[in-house]
PDB file of C-alpha atoms in Angstrom:
ATOM      1  CA  LEU F1085      67.221 -26.862   9.288  1.00  0.00           C
ATOM      2  CA  ALA F1086      68.332 -23.383  10.309  1.00  0.00           C
ATOM      3  CA  GLU F1087      68.381 -23.802  14.085  1.00  0.00           C
ATOM      4  CA  GLU F1088      70.840 -26.883  13.439  1.00  0.00           C
ATOM      5  CA  ASP F1089      73.253 -25.839  10.651  1.00  0.00           C
ATOM      6  CA  TRP F1090      72.400 -22.459   9.079  1.00  0.00           C
ATOM      7  CA  SER F1091      74.902 -22.873   6.300  1.00  0.00           C
ATOM      8  CA  GLU F1092      72.690 -25.732   5.104  1.00  0.00           C
ATOM      9  CA  LEU F1093      70.396 -22.803   3.850  1.00  0.00           C
ATOM     10  CA  LEU F1094      73.066 -21.835   1.380  1.00  0.00           C
ATOM     11  CA  HIS F1095      72.053 -25.167  -0.680  1.00  0.00           C
ATOM     12  CA  GLN F1096      68.431 -24.382  -0.634  1.00  0.00           C
ATOM     13  CA  PRO F1097      66.504 -22.126  -3.352  1.00  0.00           C
ATOM     14  CA  ALA F1098      66.849 -18.441  -2.810  1.00  0.00           C
ATOM     15  CA  GLU F1099      63.386 -18.043  -1.649  1.00  0.00           C
ATOM     16  CA  VAL F1100      64.375 -19.572   1.644  1.00  0.00           C
ATOM     17  CA  TRP F1101      65.940 -16.153   2.518  1.00  0.00           C
ATOM     18  CA  ASP F1102      62.418 -14.543   2.228  1.00  0.00           C
ATOM     19  CA  ASP F1103      61.207 -16.399   5.040  1.00  0.00           C
ATOM     20  CA  LYS F1104      61.009 -14.405   8.159  1.00  0.00           C
ATOM     21  CA  SER F1105      61.056 -17.682  10.694  1.00  0.00           C
ATOM     22  CA  THR F1106      63.606 -19.361   8.864  1.00  0.00           C
ATOM     23  CA  VAL F1107      65.903 -16.259   8.320  1.00  0.00           C
ATOM     24  CA  PHE F1108      65.542 -15.347  12.363  1.00  0.00           C
ATOM     25  CA  ALA F1109      66.452 -18.823  13.363  1.00  0.00           C
ATOM     26  CA  ALA F1110      69.453 -18.666  11.062  1.00  0.00           C
ATOM     27  CA  VAL F1111      70.634 -15.147  12.227  1.00  0.00           C
ATOM     28  CA  SER F1112      69.856 -16.095  16.039  1.00  0.00           C
ATOM     29  CA  SER F1113      72.723 -19.368  15.640  1.00  0.00           C
ATOM     30  CA  CYS F1114      74.987 -17.154  13.490  1.00  0.00           C
ATOM     31  CA  GLY F1115      74.480 -13.255  12.963  1.00  0.00           C
ATOM     32  CA  TRP F1116      76.960 -13.427   9.516  1.00  0.00           C
ATOM     33  CA  ALA F1117      73.581 -15.356   7.895  1.00  0.00           C
ATOM     34  CA  LEU F1118      72.129 -11.788   7.840  1.00  0.00           C
ATOM     35  CA  GLN F1119      74.292 -11.300   4.687  1.00  0.00           C
ATOM     36  CA  TYR F1120      72.242 -13.757   2.903  1.00  0.00           C
ATOM     37  CA  ALA F1121      68.903 -12.350   3.951  1.00  0.00           C
ATOM     38  CA  SER F1122      66.431 -10.732   1.664  1.00  0.00           C
ATOM     39  CA  GLU F1123      66.690  -7.114   1.582  1.00  0.00           C
ATOM     40  CA  PRO F1124      63.215  -6.763   3.428  1.00  0.00           C
ATOM     41  CA  LEU F1125      64.497  -8.893   5.668  1.00  0.00           C
ATOM     42  CA  ARG F1126      67.883  -6.927   6.531  1.00  0.00           C
ATOM     43  CA  ASN F1127      65.661  -3.966   6.862  1.00  0.00           C
ATOM     44  CA  ASP F1128      63.766  -5.807   9.613  1.00  0.00           C
ATOM     45  CA  LYS F1129      64.521  -4.852  13.139  1.00  0.00           C
ATOM     46  CA  ALA F1130      63.871  -7.915  14.779  1.00  0.00           C
ATOM     47  CA  ILE F1131      65.866 -10.040  12.402  1.00  0.00           C
ATOM     48  CA  ALA F1132      68.771  -7.442  12.785  1.00  0.00           C
ATOM     49  CA  LEU F1133      68.585  -7.425  16.200  1.00  0.00           C
ATOM     50  CA  ALA F1134      68.797 -11.322  16.625  1.00  0.00           C
ATOM     51  CA  ALA F1135      71.792 -11.060  14.426  1.00  0.00           C
ATOM     52  CA  VAL F1136      73.742  -8.490  16.370  1.00  0.00           C
ATOM     53  CA  ARG F1137      73.156  -9.979  19.369  1.00  0.00           C
ATOM     54  CA  GLN F1138      74.751 -13.032  18.293  1.00  0.00           C
ATOM     55  CA  ASN F1139      77.411 -11.159  16.706  1.00  0.00           C
ATOM     56  CA  GLY F1140      77.902  -7.484  16.444  1.00  0.00           C
ATOM     57  CA  LEU F1141      79.577  -7.179  13.640  1.00  0.00           C
ATOM     58  CA  ALA F1142      76.384  -8.463  11.517  1.00  0.00           C
ATOM     59  CA  LEU F1143      75.422  -4.943  11.843  1.00  0.00           C
ATOM     60  CA  GLN F1144      77.655  -4.278   8.475  1.00  0.00           C
ATOM     61  CA  PHE F1145      74.597  -6.371   6.649  1.00  0.00           C
ATOM     62  CA  ALA F1146      71.642  -4.325   7.993  1.00  0.00           C
ATOM     63  CA  SER F1147      70.037  -1.944   5.807  1.00  0.00           C
ATOM     64  CA  SER F1148      71.627   1.546   5.948  1.00  0.00           C
ATOM     65  CA  ASP F1149      68.117   3.014   7.794  1.00  0.00           C
ATOM     66  CA  LEU F1150      68.920   0.132  10.534  1.00  0.00           C
ATOM     67  CA  ARG F1151      72.438   1.028  10.864  1.00  0.00           C
ATOM     68  CA  GLY F1152      71.213   4.505  11.852  1.00  0.00           C
ATOM     69  CA  ASP F1153      68.938   2.920  14.658  1.00  0.00           C
ATOM     70  CA  SER F1154      70.406   3.882  18.140  1.00  0.00           C
ATOM     71  CA  ASP F1155      68.916   0.985  19.783  1.00  0.00           C
ATOM     72  CA  LEU F1156      69.863  -1.706  17.101  1.00  0.00           C
ATOM     73  CA  THR F1157      73.495   0.008  16.915  1.00  0.00           C
ATOM     74  CA  LEU F1158      73.781  -0.102  20.659  1.00  0.00           C
ATOM     75  CA  ALA F1159      73.112  -3.569  21.091  1.00  0.00           C
ATOM     76  CA  ALA F1160      75.653  -4.381  18.293  1.00  0.00           C
ATOM     77  CA  VAL F1161      78.406  -2.373  19.761  1.00  0.00           C
ATOM     78  CA  ALA F1162      77.646  -3.845  23.360  1.00  0.00           C
ATOM     79  CA  GLN F1163      78.340  -7.091  21.662  1.00  0.00           C
ATOM     80  CA  CYS F1164      81.449  -6.077  19.738  1.00  0.00           C
ATOM     81  CA  GLY F1165      82.957  -2.569  19.959  1.00  0.00           C
ATOM     82  CA  ARG F1166      84.210  -2.773  16.429  1.00  0.00           C
ATOM     83  CA  ALA F1167      80.535  -2.647  15.397  1.00  0.00           C
ATOM     84  CA  PHE F1168      80.877   1.349  15.869  1.00  0.00           C
ATOM     85  CA  THR F1169      82.727   1.521  12.441  1.00  0.00           C
ATOM     86  CA  PHE F1170      79.340   0.185  11.030  1.00  0.00           C
ATOM     87  CA  CYS F1171      77.030   2.696  12.297  1.00  0.00           C
ATOM     88  CA  SER F1172      75.714   5.459  10.551  1.00  0.00           C
ATOM     89  CA  THR F1173      78.047   8.435  10.182  1.00  0.00           C
ATOM     90  CA  LYS F1174      75.289  10.436  11.920  1.00  0.00           C
ATOM     91  CA  LEU F1175      75.501   8.441  15.005  1.00  0.00           C
ATOM     92  CA  GLN F1176      79.418   7.932  14.742  1.00  0.00           C
ATOM     93  CA  ARG F1177      79.425  11.762  14.944  1.00  0.00           C
ATOM     94  CA  ASP F1178      76.662  12.378  17.615  1.00  0.00           C
ATOM     95  CA  ARG F1179      78.223  12.980  20.948  1.00  0.00           C
ATOM     96  CA  GLY F1180      75.310  11.481  22.915  1.00  0.00           C
ATOM     97  CA  PHE F1181      75.502   8.312  20.865  1.00  0.00           C
ATOM     98  CA  VAL F1182      79.159   8.079  21.591  1.00  0.00           C
ATOM     99  CA  LEU F1183      78.660   8.278  25.209  1.00  0.00           C
ATOM    100  CA  GLN F1184      76.177   5.548  25.169  1.00  0.00           C
ATOM    101  CA  ALA F1185      78.380   3.467  23.183  1.00  0.00           C
ATOM    102  CA  ALA F1186      81.309   4.257  25.613  1.00  0.00           C
ATOM    103  CA  LYS F1187      78.969   2.827  28.205  1.00  0.00           C
ATOM    104  CA  ALA F1188      78.049  -0.203  26.557  1.00  0.00           C
ATOM    105  CA  ASN F1189      81.375  -1.244  25.495  1.00  0.00           C
ATOM    106  CA  GLY F1190      84.551   0.820  26.405  1.00  0.00           C
ATOM    107  CA  HIS F1191      86.374  -0.876  23.231  1.00  0.00           C
ATOM    108  CA  VAL F1192      84.356   1.624  21.119  1.00  0.00           C
ATOM    109  CA  LEU F1193      87.192   4.215  21.881  1.00  0.00           C
ATOM    110  CA  LYS F1194      89.387   2.681  19.357  1.00  0.00           C
ATOM    111  CA  TYR F1195      86.966   3.696  16.532  1.00  0.00           C
ATOM    112  CA  VAL F1196      85.461   6.920  17.885  1.00  0.00           C
ATOM    113  CA  ASP F1197      86.831  10.304  16.313  1.00  0.00           C
ATOM    114  CA  GLU F1198      89.203  11.874  18.831  1.00  0.00           C
ATOM    115  CA  GLU F1199      87.287  14.974  18.671  1.00  0.00           C
ATOM    116  CA  LEU F1200      84.440  13.340  20.704  1.00  0.00           C
ATOM    117  CA  GLN F1201      86.708  11.447  23.191  1.00  0.00           C
ATOM    118  CA  ASP F1202      86.223  14.168  25.879  1.00  0.00           C
ATOM    119  CA  SER F1203      86.722  13.442  29.464  1.00  0.00           C
ATOM    120  CA  GLU F1204      83.116  12.338  29.901  1.00  0.00           C
ATOM    121  CA  VAL F1205      83.387   9.904  27.081  1.00  0.00           C
ATOM    122  CA  MET F1206      86.740   8.792  28.303  1.00  0.00           C
ATOM    123  CA  SER F1207      85.410   8.234  31.887  1.00  0.00           C
ATOM    124  CA  GLU F1208      82.525   5.962  30.657  1.00  0.00           C
ATOM    125  CA  ALA F1209      84.735   3.860  28.648  1.00  0.00           C
ATOM    126  CA  VAL F1210      87.382   3.295  31.663  1.00  0.00           C
ATOM    127  CA  ASP F1211      84.590   2.565  33.897  1.00  0.00           C
ATOM    128  CA  GLN F1212      82.994  -0.033  31.608  1.00  0.00           C
ATOM    129  CA  CYS F1213      86.143  -2.088  30.902  1.00  0.00           C
ATOM    130  CA  GLY F1214      88.503  -0.594  33.218  1.00  0.00           C
ATOM    131  CA  SER F1215      90.318  -3.853  34.147  1.00  0.00           C
ATOM    132  CA  ILE F1216      91.748  -3.944  30.688  1.00  0.00           C
ATOM    133  CA  LEU F1217      92.708  -0.421  30.575  1.00  0.00           C
ATOM    134  CA  SER F1218      94.293  -0.854  34.303  1.00  0.00           C
ATOM    135  CA  SER F1219      96.309  -3.519  33.177  1.00  0.00           C
ATOM    136  CA  ILE F1220      97.585  -1.606  30.054  1.00  0.00           C
ATOM    137  CA  ILE F1221      98.294   1.599  32.428  1.00  0.00           C
ATOM    138  CA  GLY F1222      99.931  -0.530  34.903  1.00  0.00           C
ATOM    139  CA  THR F1223     102.096  -2.280  32.571  1.00  0.00           C
ATOM    140  CA  THR F1224     103.118   1.132  31.207  1.00  0.00           C
ATOM    141  CA  PHE F1225     103.605   2.523  34.584  1.00  0.00           C
ATOM    142  CA  GLU F1226     105.773  -0.348  35.491  1.00  0.00           C
ATOM    143  CA  GLN F1227     107.961   0.016  32.405  1.00  0.00           C
ATOM    144  CA  SER F1228     108.800   4.003  32.784  1.00  0.00           C
TER     145      SER F1228
END
């Protein structure tokens, strides 16, 4: 049932969200399903990883402990740069993590504190998604 249409699980008894294999199948097909998982399963790294690989923004539904896990959060950021906003404050302020996040997804720069946007972080972001940034810069230069 979870593999075919995870939303059908919403019509099942609440206990279905305690079943690890069912929840894993649901979040693998739609990361947003993590919001319905039981608290213990939202703290399960394998479940949360499956969810954020499908949709990085599912990180917001992971436990606060997991939002501080650099492996999990980098997987989320790689899938969607905006997931950086759901990382723990500690990670958001950690320059090493910010550098890794920029390598994983250059779009993360939109969400990184300006104090941490040094030349190395900027360079990694440009290397990661340079074609998009180049087109923006190219357009800017053509208009000046």
